[in-house]
XYZ file of N, CA and C in Angstrom:
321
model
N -57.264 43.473 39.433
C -57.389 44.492 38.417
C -57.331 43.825 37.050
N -58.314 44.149 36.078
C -58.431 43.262 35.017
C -58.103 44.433 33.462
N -57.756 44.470 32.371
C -58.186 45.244 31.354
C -58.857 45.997 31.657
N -58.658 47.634 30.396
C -59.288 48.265 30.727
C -61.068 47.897 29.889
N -60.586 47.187 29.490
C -62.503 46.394 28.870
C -62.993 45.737 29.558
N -62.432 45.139 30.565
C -62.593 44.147 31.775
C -62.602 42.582 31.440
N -61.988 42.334 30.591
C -61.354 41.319 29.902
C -59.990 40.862 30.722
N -59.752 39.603 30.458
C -58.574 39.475 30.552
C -57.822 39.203 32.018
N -56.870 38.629 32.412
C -56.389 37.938 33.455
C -56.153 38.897 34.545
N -56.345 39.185 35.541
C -55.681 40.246 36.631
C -54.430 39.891 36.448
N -54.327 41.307 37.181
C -53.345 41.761 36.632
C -52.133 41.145 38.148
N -50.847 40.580 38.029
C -50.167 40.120 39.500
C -49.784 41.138 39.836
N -50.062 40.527 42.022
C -50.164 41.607 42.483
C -48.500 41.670 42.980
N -47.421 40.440 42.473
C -45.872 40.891 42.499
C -45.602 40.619 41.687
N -44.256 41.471 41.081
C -43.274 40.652 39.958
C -41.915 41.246 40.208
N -41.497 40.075 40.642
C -39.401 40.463 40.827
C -38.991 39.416 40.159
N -37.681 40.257 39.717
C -36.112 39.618 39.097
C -35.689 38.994 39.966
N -35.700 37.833 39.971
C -33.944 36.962 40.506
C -32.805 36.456 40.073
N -31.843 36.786 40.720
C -30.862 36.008 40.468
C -30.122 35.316 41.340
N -29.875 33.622 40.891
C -29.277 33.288 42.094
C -27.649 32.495 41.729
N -27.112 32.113 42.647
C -26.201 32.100 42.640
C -25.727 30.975 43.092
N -24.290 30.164 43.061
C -23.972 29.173 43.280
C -23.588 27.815 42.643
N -23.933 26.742 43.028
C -23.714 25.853 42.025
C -25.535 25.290 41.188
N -25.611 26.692 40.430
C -26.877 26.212 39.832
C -26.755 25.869 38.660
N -25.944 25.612 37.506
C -26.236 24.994 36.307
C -25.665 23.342 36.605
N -26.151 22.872 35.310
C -26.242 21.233 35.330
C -26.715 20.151 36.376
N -27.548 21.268 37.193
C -27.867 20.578 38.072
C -29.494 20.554 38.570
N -30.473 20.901 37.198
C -31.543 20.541 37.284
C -32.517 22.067 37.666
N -31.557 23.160 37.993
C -31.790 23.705 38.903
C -33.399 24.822 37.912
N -33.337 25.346 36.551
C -34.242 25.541 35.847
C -35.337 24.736 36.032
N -35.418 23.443 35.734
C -37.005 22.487 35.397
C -37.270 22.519 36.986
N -36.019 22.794 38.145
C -36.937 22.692 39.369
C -37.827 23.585 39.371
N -37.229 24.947 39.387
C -37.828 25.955 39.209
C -38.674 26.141 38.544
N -39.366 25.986 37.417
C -40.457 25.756 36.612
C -41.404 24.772 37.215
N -41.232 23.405 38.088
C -42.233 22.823 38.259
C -42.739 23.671 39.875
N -41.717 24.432 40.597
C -42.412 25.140 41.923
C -42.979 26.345 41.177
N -42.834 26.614 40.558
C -43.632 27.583 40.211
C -45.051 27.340 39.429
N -44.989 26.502 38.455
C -46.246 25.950 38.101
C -47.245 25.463 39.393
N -46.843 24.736 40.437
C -47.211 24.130 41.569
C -47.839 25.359 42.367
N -47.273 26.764 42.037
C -47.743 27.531 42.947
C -48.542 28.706 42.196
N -48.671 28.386 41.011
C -49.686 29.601 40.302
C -49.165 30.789 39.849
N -47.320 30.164 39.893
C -46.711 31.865 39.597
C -46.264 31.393 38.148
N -46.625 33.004 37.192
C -45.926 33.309 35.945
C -44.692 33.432 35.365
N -43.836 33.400 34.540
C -42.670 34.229 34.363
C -41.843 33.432 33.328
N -40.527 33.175 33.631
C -39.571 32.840 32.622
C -38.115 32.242 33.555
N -37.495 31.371 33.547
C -36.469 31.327 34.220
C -34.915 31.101 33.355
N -33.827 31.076 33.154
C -32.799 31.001 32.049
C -31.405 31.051 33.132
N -30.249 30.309 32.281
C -29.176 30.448 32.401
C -28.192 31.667 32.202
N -27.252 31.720 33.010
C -26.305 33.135 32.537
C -24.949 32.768 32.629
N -24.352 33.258 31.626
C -23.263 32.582 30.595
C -22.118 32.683 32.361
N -23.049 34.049 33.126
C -21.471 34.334 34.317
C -21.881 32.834 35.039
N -22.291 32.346 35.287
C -22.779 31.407 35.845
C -24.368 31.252 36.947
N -24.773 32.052 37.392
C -25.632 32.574 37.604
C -27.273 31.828 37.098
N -28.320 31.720 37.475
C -29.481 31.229 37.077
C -30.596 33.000 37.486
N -31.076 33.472 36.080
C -32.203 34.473 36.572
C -33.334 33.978 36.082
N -34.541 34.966 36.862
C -35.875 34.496 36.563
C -36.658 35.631 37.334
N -37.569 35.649 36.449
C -38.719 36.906 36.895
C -39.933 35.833 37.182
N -40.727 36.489 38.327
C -41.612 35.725 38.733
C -42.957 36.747 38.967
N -43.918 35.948 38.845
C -45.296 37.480 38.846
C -46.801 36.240 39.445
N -46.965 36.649 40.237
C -48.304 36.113 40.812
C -48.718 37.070 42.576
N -49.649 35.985 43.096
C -49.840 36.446 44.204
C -48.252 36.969 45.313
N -48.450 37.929 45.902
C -47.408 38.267 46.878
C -47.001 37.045 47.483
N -47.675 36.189 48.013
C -47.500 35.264 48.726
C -47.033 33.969 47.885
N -47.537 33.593 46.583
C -46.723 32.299 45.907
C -45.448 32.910 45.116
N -45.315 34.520 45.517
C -43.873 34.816 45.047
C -43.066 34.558 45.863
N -43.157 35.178 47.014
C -42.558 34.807 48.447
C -41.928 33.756 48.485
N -43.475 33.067 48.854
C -43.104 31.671 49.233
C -41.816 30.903 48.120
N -41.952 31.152 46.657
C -41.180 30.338 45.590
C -39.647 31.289 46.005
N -39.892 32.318 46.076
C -38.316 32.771 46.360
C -37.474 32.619 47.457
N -38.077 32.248 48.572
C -38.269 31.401 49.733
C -37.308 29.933 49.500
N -37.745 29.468 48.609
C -37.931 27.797 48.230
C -36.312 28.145 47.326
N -35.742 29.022 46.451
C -35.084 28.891 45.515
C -33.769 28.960 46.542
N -33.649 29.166 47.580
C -32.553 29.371 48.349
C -32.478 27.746 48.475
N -33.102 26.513 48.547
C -32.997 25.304 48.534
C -32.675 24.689 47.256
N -33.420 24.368 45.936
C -33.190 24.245 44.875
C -33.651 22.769 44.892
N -32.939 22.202 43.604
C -33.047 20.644 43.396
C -31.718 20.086 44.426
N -31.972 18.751 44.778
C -30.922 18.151 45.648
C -29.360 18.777 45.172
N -29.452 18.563 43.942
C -27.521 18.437 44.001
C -27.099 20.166 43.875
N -27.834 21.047 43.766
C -27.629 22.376 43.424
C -26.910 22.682 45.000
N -26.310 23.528 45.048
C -25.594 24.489 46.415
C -26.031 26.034 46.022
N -26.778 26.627 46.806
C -27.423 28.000 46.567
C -26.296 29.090 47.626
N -25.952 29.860 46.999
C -24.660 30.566 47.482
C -25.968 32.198 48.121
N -26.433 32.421 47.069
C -27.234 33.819 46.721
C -28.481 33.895 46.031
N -29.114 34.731 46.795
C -30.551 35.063 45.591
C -30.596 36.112 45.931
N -30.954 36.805 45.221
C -31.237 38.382 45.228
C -32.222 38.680 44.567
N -33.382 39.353 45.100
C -34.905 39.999 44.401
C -34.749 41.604 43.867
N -35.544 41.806 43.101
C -35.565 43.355 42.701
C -36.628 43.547 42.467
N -37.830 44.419 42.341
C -39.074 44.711 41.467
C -38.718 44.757 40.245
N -39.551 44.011 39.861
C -40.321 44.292 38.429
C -41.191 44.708 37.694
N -41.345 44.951 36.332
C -42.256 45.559 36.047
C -42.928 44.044 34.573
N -44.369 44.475 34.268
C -45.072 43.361 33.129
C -44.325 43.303 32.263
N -43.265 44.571 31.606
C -42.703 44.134 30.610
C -41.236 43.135 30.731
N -40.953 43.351 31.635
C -39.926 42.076 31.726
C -40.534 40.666 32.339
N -41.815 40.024 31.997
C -42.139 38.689 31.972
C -41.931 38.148 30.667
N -41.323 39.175 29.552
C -40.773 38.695 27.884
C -41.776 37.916 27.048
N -42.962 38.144 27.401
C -43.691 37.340 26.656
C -44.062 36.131 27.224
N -44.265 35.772 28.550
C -44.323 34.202 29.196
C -45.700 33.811 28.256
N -46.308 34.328 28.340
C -47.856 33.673 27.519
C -48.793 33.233 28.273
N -48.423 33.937 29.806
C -49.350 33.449 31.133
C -48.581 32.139 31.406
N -47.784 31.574 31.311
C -47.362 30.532 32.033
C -46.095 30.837 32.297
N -45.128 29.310 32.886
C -44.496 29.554 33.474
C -42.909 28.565 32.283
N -41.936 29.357 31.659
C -41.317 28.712 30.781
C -39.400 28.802 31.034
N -38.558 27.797 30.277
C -37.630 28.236 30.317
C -37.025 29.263 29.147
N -36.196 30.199 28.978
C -35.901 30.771 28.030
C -34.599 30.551 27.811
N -33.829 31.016 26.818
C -32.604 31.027 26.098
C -31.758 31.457 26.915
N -30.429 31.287 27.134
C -29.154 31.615 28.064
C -28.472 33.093 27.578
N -28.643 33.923 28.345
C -27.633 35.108 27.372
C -26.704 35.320 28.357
């Protein structure tokens, strides 16, 4: 599904919130996440959370969402993944990615 001028990128056919859990800060666990997702054609934003926590919205094919949320239960080597949890999403919480795939600010 493209614009209604028919312009413009289709539109993804998933987009969920994650959050995961465990021992994910200082441990690489963002730039992993950004390079599986670049690797797999998915959009979004990924960031730190002050509770300790790593979230990230993800938006592409059903299947390179899957599959990457799939993958985040593993992480980078030294990370320990306790939890991930998905939710739907909607376009306006990709915050502006710019069609790619970025880290954002910690709140």
């Amino acid at each position: 599904m493209t614009d209604a001028e028919g312009q413009g990128a289709p539109a993804p056919e998933r987009i969920v919130r994650v959050r995961i859990g465990g021992r994910v800060h200082g441990v690489g666990y963002r730039a992993w996440t950004q390079d599986q997702a670049k690797a797999r054609g998915v959009k979004g934003w990924v960031r730190n959370r002050r509770d300790g926590d790593v979230e990230a919205v993800l938006a592409g094919s059903a299947a390179a969402v899957d599959a990457l949320c799939a993958l985040l239960w593993r992480g980078p080597r030294a990370a320990r993944v306790t939890r991930v949890e998905a939710s739907p999403a909607g376009p306006e919480d990709l915050d502006g990615s710019g069609g790619g795939f970025r880290q954002i600010a910690t709140v």
